[in-house]
mmCIF file with all atom_site columns, C-alpha atoms in Angstrom:
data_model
loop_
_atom_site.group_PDB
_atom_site.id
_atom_site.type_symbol
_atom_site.label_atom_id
_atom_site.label_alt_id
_atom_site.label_comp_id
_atom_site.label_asym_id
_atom_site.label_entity_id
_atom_site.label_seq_id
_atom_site.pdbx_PDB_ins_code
_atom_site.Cartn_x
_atom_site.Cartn_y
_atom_site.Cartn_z
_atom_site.occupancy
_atom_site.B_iso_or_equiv
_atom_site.pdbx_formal_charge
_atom_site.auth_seq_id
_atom_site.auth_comp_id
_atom_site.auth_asym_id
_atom_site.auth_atom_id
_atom_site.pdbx_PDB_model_num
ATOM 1  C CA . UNK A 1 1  ? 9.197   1.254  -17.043 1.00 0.00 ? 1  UNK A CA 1
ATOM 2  C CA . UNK A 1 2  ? 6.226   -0.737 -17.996 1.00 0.00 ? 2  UNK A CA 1
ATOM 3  C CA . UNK A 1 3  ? 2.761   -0.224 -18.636 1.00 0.00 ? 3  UNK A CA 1
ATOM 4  C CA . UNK A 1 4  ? 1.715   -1.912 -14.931 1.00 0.00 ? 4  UNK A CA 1
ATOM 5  C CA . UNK A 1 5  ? 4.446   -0.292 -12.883 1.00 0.00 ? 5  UNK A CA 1
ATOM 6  C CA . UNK A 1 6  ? 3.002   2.993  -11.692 1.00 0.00 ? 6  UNK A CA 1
ATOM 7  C CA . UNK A 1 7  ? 4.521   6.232  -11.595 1.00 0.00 ? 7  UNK A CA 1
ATOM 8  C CA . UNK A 1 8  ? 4.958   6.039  -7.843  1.00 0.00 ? 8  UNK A CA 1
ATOM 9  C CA . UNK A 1 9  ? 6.795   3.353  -7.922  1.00 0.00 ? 9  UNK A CA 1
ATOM 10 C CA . UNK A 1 10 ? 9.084   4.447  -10.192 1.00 0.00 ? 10 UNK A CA 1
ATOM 11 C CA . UNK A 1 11 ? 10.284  7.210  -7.300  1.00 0.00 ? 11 UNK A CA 1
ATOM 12 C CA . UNK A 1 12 ? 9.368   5.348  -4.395  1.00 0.00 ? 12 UNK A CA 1
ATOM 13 C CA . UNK A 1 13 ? 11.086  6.687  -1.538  1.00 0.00 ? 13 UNK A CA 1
ATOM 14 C CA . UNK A 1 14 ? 11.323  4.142  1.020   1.00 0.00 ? 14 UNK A CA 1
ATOM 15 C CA . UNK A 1 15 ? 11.631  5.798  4.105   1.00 0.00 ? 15 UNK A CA 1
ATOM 16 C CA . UNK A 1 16 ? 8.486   8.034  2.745   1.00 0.00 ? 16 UNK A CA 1
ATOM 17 C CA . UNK A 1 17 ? 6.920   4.672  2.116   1.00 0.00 ? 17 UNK A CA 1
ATOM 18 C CA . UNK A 1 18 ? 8.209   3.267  5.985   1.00 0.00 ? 18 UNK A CA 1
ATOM 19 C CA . UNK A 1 19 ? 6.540   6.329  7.227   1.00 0.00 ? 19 UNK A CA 1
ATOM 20 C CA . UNK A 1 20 ? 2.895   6.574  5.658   1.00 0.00 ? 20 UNK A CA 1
ATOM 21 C CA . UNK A 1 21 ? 2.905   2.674  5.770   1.00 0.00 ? 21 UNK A CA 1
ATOM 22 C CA . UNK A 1 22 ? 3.180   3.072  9.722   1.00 0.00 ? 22 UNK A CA 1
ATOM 23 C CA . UNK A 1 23 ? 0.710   6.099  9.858   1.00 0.00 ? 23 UNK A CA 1
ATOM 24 C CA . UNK A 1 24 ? -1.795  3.860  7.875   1.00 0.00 ? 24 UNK A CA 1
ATOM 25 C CA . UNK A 1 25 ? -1.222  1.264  9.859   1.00 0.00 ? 25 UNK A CA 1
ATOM 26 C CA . UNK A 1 26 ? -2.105  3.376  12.821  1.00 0.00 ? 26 UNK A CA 1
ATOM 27 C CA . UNK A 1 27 ? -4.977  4.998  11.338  1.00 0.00 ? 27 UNK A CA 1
ATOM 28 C CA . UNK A 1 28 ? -6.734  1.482  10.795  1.00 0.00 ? 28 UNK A CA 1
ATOM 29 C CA . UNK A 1 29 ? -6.472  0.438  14.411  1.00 0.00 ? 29 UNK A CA 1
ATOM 30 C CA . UNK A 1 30 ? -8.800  3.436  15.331  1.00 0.00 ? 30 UNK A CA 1
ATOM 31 C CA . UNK A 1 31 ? -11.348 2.951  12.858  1.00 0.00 ? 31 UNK A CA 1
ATOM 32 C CA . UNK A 1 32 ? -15.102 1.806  13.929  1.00 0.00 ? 32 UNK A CA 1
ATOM 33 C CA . UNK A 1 33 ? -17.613 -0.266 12.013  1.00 0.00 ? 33 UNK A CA 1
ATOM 34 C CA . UNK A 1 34 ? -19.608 0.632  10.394  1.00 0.00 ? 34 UNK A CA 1
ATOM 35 C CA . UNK A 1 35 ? -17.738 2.314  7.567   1.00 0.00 ? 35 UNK A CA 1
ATOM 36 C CA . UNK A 1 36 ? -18.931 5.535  6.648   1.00 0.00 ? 36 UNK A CA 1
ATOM 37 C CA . UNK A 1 37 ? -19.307 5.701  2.819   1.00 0.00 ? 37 UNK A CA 1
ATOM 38 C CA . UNK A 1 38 ? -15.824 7.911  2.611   1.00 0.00 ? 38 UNK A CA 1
ATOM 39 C CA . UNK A 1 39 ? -13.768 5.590  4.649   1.00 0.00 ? 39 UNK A CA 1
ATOM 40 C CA . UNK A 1 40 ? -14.709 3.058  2.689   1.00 0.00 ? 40 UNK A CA 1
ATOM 41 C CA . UNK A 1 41 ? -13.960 4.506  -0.678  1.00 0.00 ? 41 UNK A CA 1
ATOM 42 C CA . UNK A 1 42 ? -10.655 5.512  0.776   1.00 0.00 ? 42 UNK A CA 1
ATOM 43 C CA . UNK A 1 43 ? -9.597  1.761  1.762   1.00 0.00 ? 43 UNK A CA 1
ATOM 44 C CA . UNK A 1 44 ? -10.862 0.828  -1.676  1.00 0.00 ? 44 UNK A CA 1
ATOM 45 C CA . UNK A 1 45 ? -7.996  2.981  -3.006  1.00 0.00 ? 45 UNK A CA 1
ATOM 46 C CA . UNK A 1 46 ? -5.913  2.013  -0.578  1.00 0.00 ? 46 UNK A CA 1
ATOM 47 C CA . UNK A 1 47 ? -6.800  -1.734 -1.874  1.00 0.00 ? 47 UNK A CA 1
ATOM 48 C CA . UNK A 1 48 ? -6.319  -0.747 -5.214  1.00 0.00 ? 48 UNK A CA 1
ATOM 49 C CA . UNK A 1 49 ? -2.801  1.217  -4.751  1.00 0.00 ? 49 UNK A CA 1
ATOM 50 C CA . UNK A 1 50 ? -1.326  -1.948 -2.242  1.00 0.00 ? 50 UNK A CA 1
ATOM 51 C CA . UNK A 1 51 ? -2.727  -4.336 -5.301  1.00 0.00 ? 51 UNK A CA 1
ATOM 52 C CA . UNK A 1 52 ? -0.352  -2.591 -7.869  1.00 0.00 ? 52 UNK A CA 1
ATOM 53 C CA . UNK A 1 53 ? 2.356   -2.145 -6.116  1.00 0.00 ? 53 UNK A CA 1
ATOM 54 C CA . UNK A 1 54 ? 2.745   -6.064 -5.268  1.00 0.00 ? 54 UNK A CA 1
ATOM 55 C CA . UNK A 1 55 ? 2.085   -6.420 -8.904  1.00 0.00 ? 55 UNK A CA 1
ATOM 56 C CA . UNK A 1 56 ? 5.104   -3.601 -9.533  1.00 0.00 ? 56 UNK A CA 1
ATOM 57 C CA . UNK A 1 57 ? 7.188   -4.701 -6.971  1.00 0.00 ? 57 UNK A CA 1
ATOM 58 C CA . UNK A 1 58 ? 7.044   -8.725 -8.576  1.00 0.00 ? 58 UNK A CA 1
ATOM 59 C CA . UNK A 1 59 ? 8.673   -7.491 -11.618 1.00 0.00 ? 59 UNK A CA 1
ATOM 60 C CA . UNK A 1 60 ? 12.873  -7.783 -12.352 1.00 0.00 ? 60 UNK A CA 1
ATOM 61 C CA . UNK A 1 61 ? 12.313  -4.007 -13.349 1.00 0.00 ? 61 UNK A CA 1
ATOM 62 C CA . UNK A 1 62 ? 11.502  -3.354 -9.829  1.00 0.00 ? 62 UNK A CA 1
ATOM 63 C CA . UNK A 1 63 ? 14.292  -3.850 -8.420  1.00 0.00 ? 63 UNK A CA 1
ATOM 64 C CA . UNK A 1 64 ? 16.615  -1.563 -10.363 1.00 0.00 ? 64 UNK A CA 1
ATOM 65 C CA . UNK A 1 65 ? 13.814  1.254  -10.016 1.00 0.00 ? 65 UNK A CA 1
ATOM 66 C CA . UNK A 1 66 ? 13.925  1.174  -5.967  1.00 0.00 ? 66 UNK A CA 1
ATOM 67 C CA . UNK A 1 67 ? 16.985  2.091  -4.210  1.00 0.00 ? 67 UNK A CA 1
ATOM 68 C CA . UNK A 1 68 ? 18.615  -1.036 -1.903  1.00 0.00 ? 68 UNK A CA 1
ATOM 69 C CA . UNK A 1 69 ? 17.683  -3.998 -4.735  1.00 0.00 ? 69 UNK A CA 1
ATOM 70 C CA . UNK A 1 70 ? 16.141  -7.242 -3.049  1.00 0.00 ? 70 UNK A CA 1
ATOM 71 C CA . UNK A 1 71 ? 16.320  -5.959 0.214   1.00 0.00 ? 71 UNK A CA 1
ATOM 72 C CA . UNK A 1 72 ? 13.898  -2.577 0.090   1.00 0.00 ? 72 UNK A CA 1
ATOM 73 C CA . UNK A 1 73 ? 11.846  -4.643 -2.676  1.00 0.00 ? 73 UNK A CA 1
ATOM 74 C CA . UNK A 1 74 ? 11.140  -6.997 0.189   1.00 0.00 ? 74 UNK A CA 1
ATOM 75 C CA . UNK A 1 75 ? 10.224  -4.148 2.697   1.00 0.00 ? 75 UNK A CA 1
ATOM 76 C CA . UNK A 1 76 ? 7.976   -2.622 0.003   1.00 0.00 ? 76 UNK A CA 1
ATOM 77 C CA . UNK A 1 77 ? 6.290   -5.735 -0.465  1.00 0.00 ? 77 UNK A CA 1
ATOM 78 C CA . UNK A 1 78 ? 5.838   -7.000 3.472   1.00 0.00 ? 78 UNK A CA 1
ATOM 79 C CA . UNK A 1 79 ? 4.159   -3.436 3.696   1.00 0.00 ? 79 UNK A CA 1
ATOM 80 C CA . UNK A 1 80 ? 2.096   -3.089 1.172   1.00 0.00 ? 80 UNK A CA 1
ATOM 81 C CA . UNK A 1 81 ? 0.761   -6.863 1.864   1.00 0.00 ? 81 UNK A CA 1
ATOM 82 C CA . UNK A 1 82 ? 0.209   -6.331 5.256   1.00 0.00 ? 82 UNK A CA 1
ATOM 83 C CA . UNK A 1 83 ? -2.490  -2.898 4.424   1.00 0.00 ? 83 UNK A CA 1
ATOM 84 C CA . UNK A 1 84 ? -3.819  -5.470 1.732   1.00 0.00 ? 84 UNK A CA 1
ATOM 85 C CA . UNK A 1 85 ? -4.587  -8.181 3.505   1.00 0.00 ? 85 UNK A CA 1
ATOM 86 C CA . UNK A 1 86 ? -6.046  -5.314 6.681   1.00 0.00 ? 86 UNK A CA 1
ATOM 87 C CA . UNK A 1 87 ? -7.948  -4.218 4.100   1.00 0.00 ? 87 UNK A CA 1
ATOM 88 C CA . UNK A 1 88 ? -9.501  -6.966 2.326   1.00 0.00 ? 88 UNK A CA 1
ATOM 89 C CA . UNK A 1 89 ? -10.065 -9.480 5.677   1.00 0.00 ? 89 UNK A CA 1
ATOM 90 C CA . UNK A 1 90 ? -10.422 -7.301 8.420   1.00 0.00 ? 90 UNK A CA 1
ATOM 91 C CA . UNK A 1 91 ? -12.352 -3.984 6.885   1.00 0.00 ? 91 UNK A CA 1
ATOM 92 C CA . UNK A 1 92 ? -14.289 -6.591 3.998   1.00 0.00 ? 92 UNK A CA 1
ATOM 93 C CA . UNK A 1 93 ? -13.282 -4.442 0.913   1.00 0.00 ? 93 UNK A CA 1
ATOM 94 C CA . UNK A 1 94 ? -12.698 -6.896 -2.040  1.00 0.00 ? 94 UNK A CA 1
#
């Protein structure tokens, strides 16, 4: 493993991943502006956890580390885009 690919996606469970991905997903369709303070600290790790595991997920090592090859890797990273790019257009955390 290297130094950017996090623990958690070392044992990334993808059906664990399918399933807070879609509660997430569901989670940000009920949310009001304006942020509180928490909220908005929470999408910033949200940001921040999406951010390294595209960064994880580019690598050849990735592949190997996440059960199904190409195929999951692609799941993982049409998921983890779609929160990011939520995240950073829609809720304005950069």
């Amino acid at each position: 493993r290297g130094p950017d690919v996090p623990a958690a996606v070392e044992r990334l469970d993808l059906h664990r991943f399918d399933r807070a991905a879609e509660w997430v997903f569901a989670a940000l369709a009920f949310l009001e502006m304006p942020l509180f303070d928490d909220i908005q600290f929470q999408l910033q790790r949200l940001r921040r956890l999406c951010g390294k595991l595209l960064v994880a997920m580019q690598s050849d090592d990735a592949t190997a580390e996440v059960d199904g090859g190409d195929r999951t890797r692609g799941a993982v990273l049409a998921r983890a885009s779609l929160l990011l790019v939520l995240v950073t257009k829609t809720f304005g955390q950069r």
